[in-house]
């Protein structure tokens, strides 16, 4: 629930999220759609980090927001994006590209945590698949924003496949935040 003292912030962050969501829905380019939808989600996980009084690192903020979904909501979200999930579990793990060095260059990065996310995405263990999906989307965002993705080939396909689950999560996050605000 959103405490009364956070209602002004929550109202503002919802406006921000909805505006970026609308802009993303209008975008034809998959990269633009991804950026805009992630900006919208960012507005909401930032809000919930303040509401919950937990200002942890961003990846944890994403996970904390997604952990608010009920098991029925998790099932609904995941069942709406099965083809993207199949793609993300079939391809190699999304690496943490900030772990590259001059010695390992473009081929570097951390596979291990990406593999853990893939394994959790494949599981049927409660909320674990949704939390893993959020972690993968966050990693894709980091790699893209911090200059480790190109606009072609495998990178373009990853972005195309990430847009649908990101949109489904965003739609849930907006509805969840609206319903919590209505309870005030």
Coordinates of C-alpha atoms in Angstrom, one line a residue:
X1 CA 0.0 0.0 0.0
X2 CA 1.1 3.5 -0.7
X3 CA 1.2 5.6 2.5
X4 CA -0.6 8.9 2.4
X5 CA 2.7 10.8 2.6
X6 CA 3.8 9.2 -0.7
X7 CA 0.6 9.9 -2.6
X8 CA 2.0 13.0 -4.4
X9 CA 5.2 11.2 -5.4
X10 CA 3.1 8.2 -6.5
X11 CA 0.8 10.3 -8.6
X12 CA 3.7 12.0 -10.3
X13 CA 5.6 8.8 -11.0
X14 CA 2.4 7.2 -12.4
X15 CA 2.1 10.2 -14.8
X16 CA 5.7 9.8 -15.8
X17 CA 5.3 6.1 -16.4
X18 CA 2.1 6.4 -18.4
X19 CA 3.6 9.1 -20.6
X20 CA 6.7 7.0 -21.4
X21 CA 4.5 4.0 -21.9
X22 CA 2.4 5.9 -24.5
X23 CA 5.5 7.1 -26.2
X24 CA 6.8 3.6 -26.4
X25 CA 3.6 2.3 -27.7
X26 CA 3.7 4.8 -30.6
X27 CA 7.4 4.0 -31.4
X28 CA 8.0 1.9 -34.5
X29 CA 11.7 1.2 -33.7
X30 CA 12.2 -1.7 -31.3
X31 CA 15.1 0.1 -29.6
X32 CA 13.0 3.2 -29.0
X33 CA 10.1 1.2 -27.7
X34 CA 12.4 -0.7 -25.3
X35 CA 14.0 2.6 -24.1
X36 CA 10.7 4.3 -23.5
X37 CA 9.1 1.3 -21.8
X38 CA 12.1 0.8 -19.5
X39 CA 12.0 4.5 -18.6
X40 CA 8.4 4.0 -17.6
X41 CA 9.2 1.0 -15.5
X42 CA 12.1 2.8 -14.0
X43 CA 9.7 5.5 -12.8
X44 CA 7.7 2.9 -10.9
X45 CA 10.5 0.8 -9.4
X46 CA 12.0 4.1 -8.2
X47 CA 8.7 5.0 -6.6
X48 CA 8.3 1.7 -4.8
X49 CA 11.9 1.9 -3.5
X50 CA 10.8 5.1 -1.8
X51 CA 7.5 3.8 -0.6
X52 CA 9.1 0.7 0.8
X53 CA 12.0 2.7 2.3
X54 CA 14.5 0.4 0.5
X55 CA 16.9 2.4 -1.7
X56 CA 18.9 -0.6 -2.9
X57 CA 20.7 -0.9 -6.2
X58 CA 18.5 -0.7 -9.3
X59 CA 18.5 -4.5 -10.0
X60 CA 17.2 -5.1 -6.5
X61 CA 14.5 -2.3 -7.0
X62 CA 13.3 -4.1 -10.1
X63 CA 13.1 -7.4 -8.2
X64 CA 11.4 -5.8 -5.2
X65 CA 8.7 -4.3 -7.4
X66 CA 8.1 -7.6 -9.3
X67 CA 7.9 -9.5 -6.0
X68 CA 4.7 -7.6 -5.3
X69 CA 2.9 -9.5 -8.0
X70 CA 0.6 -12.3 -6.8
X71 CA 1.1 -15.8 -8.1
X72 CA -2.0 -15.4 -10.4
X73 CA -0.5 -12.1 -11.8
X74 CA 2.9 -13.9 -12.3
X75 CA 1.1 -16.6 -14.3
X76 CA -0.8 -14.1 -16.4
X77 CA 2.3 -12.0 -17.2
X78 CA 4.4 -15.1 -18.1
X79 CA 1.7 -16.8 -20.2
X80 CA 1.3 -13.6 -22.3
X81 CA 5.0 -13.7 -23.4
X82 CA 5.8 -17.4 -23.9
X83 CA 7.5 -16.9 -27.2
X84 CA 9.9 -14.3 -25.8
X85 CA 10.6 -16.5 -22.8
X86 CA 11.3 -19.5 -25.1
X87 CA 13.7 -17.3 -27.0
X88 CA 15.4 -16.0 -23.9
X89 CA 15.9 -19.5 -22.5
X90 CA 17.1 -20.9 -25.8
X91 CA 19.8 -18.4 -26.6
X92 CA 23.0 -18.1 -24.6
X93 CA 22.8 -16.2 -21.3
X94 CA 22.8 -12.4 -21.3
X95 CA 26.3 -11.5 -20.1
X96 CA 27.1 -8.7 -17.7
X97 CA 29.2 -6.7 -20.1
X98 CA 30.5 -4.3 -17.5
X99 CA 32.8 -7.2 -16.5
X100 CA 34.8 -7.0 -19.8
X101 CA 38.4 -6.1 -19.7
X102 CA 41.1 -5.0 -22.2
X103 CA 42.3 -8.7 -22.2
X104 CA 38.9 -10.3 -23.1
X105 CA 37.3 -7.5 -25.2
X106 CA 34.0 -7.9 -26.9
X107 CA 33.9 -11.6 -26.0
X108 CA 34.2 -10.9 -22.3
X109 CA 31.5 -10.5 -19.7
X110 CA 30.0 -12.6 -17.0
X111 CA 28.1 -15.6 -18.1
X112 CA 27.5 -17.2 -14.7
X113 CA 24.9 -14.8 -13.3
X114 CA 23.2 -14.7 -16.7
X115 CA 23.0 -18.5 -16.6
X116 CA 21.5 -18.4 -13.2
X117 CA 18.8 -16.0 -14.4
X118 CA 18.1 -18.3 -17.4
X119 CA 17.8 -21.3 -15.0
X120 CA 15.3 -19.4 -12.8
X121 CA 13.3 -18.3 -15.9
X122 CA 12.9 -21.9 -16.8
X123 CA 11.8 -22.9 -13.4
X124 CA 8.2 -23.1 -12.2
X125 CA 9.0 -22.1 -8.7
X126 CA 6.5 -19.5 -7.7
X127 CA 7.6 -16.0 -8.6
X128 CA 11.2 -17.0 -9.6
X129 CA 10.5 -17.0 -13.3
X130 CA 9.1 -13.4 -13.2
X131 CA 12.0 -12.2 -11.0
X132 CA 14.4 -13.8 -13.4
X133 CA 12.7 -12.2 -16.4
X134 CA 13.0 -8.8 -14.7
X135 CA 16.7 -9.5 -14.1
X136 CA 17.3 -10.4 -17.7
X137 CA 15.4 -7.3 -18.9
X138 CA 17.4 -5.1 -16.6
X139 CA 20.7 -6.7 -17.8
X140 CA 19.6 -6.1 -21.5
X141 CA 18.9 -2.5 -20.5
X142 CA 22.3 -2.1 -18.8
X143 CA 24.1 -3.5 -21.8
X144 CA 22.2 -1.3 -24.2
X145 CA 22.4 1.9 -22.2
X146 CA 26.1 1.5 -21.3
X147 CA 27.2 0.8 -24.9
X148 CA 27.5 -3.0 -25.2
X149 CA 24.8 -3.6 -27.7
X150 CA 24.6 -2.8 -31.4
X151 CA 21.5 -2.0 -33.5
X152 CA 21.8 -5.2 -35.6
X153 CA 22.1 -9.0 -35.6
X154 CA 21.7 -10.9 -32.4
X155 CA 21.5 -7.7 -30.4
X156 CA 18.6 -6.4 -32.4
X157 CA 16.8 -9.8 -32.0
X158 CA 17.4 -9.7 -28.2
X159 CA 15.8 -6.2 -28.1
X160 CA 12.8 -7.3 -30.2
X161 CA 12.3 -10.3 -28.0
X162 CA 12.6 -8.2 -24.8
X163 CA 10.0 -5.6 -25.8
X164 CA 6.9 -7.8 -25.3
X165 CA 7.8 -9.0 -21.7
X166 CA 8.9 -5.5 -20.8
X167 CA 5.5 -4.2 -21.9
X168 CA 3.6 -6.9 -20.0
X169 CA 5.5 -6.2 -16.8
X170 CA 5.0 -2.4 -17.3
X171 CA 1.3 -2.8 -17.8
X172 CA 1.1 -4.9 -14.6
X173 CA 3.3 -2.4 -12.6
X174 CA 1.0 0.6 -13.7
X175 CA -2.1 -1.3 -12.7
X176 CA -0.6 -2.4 -9.4
X177 CA 0.5 1.1 -8.5
X178 CA -2.9 2.6 -9.5
X179 CA -4.8 0.0 -7.4
X180 CA -2.5 0.7 -4.4
X181 CA -3.1 4.5 -4.8
X182 CA -6.9 4.0 -4.9
X183 CA -6.7 2.3 -1.5
X184 CA -5.7 5.6 0.1

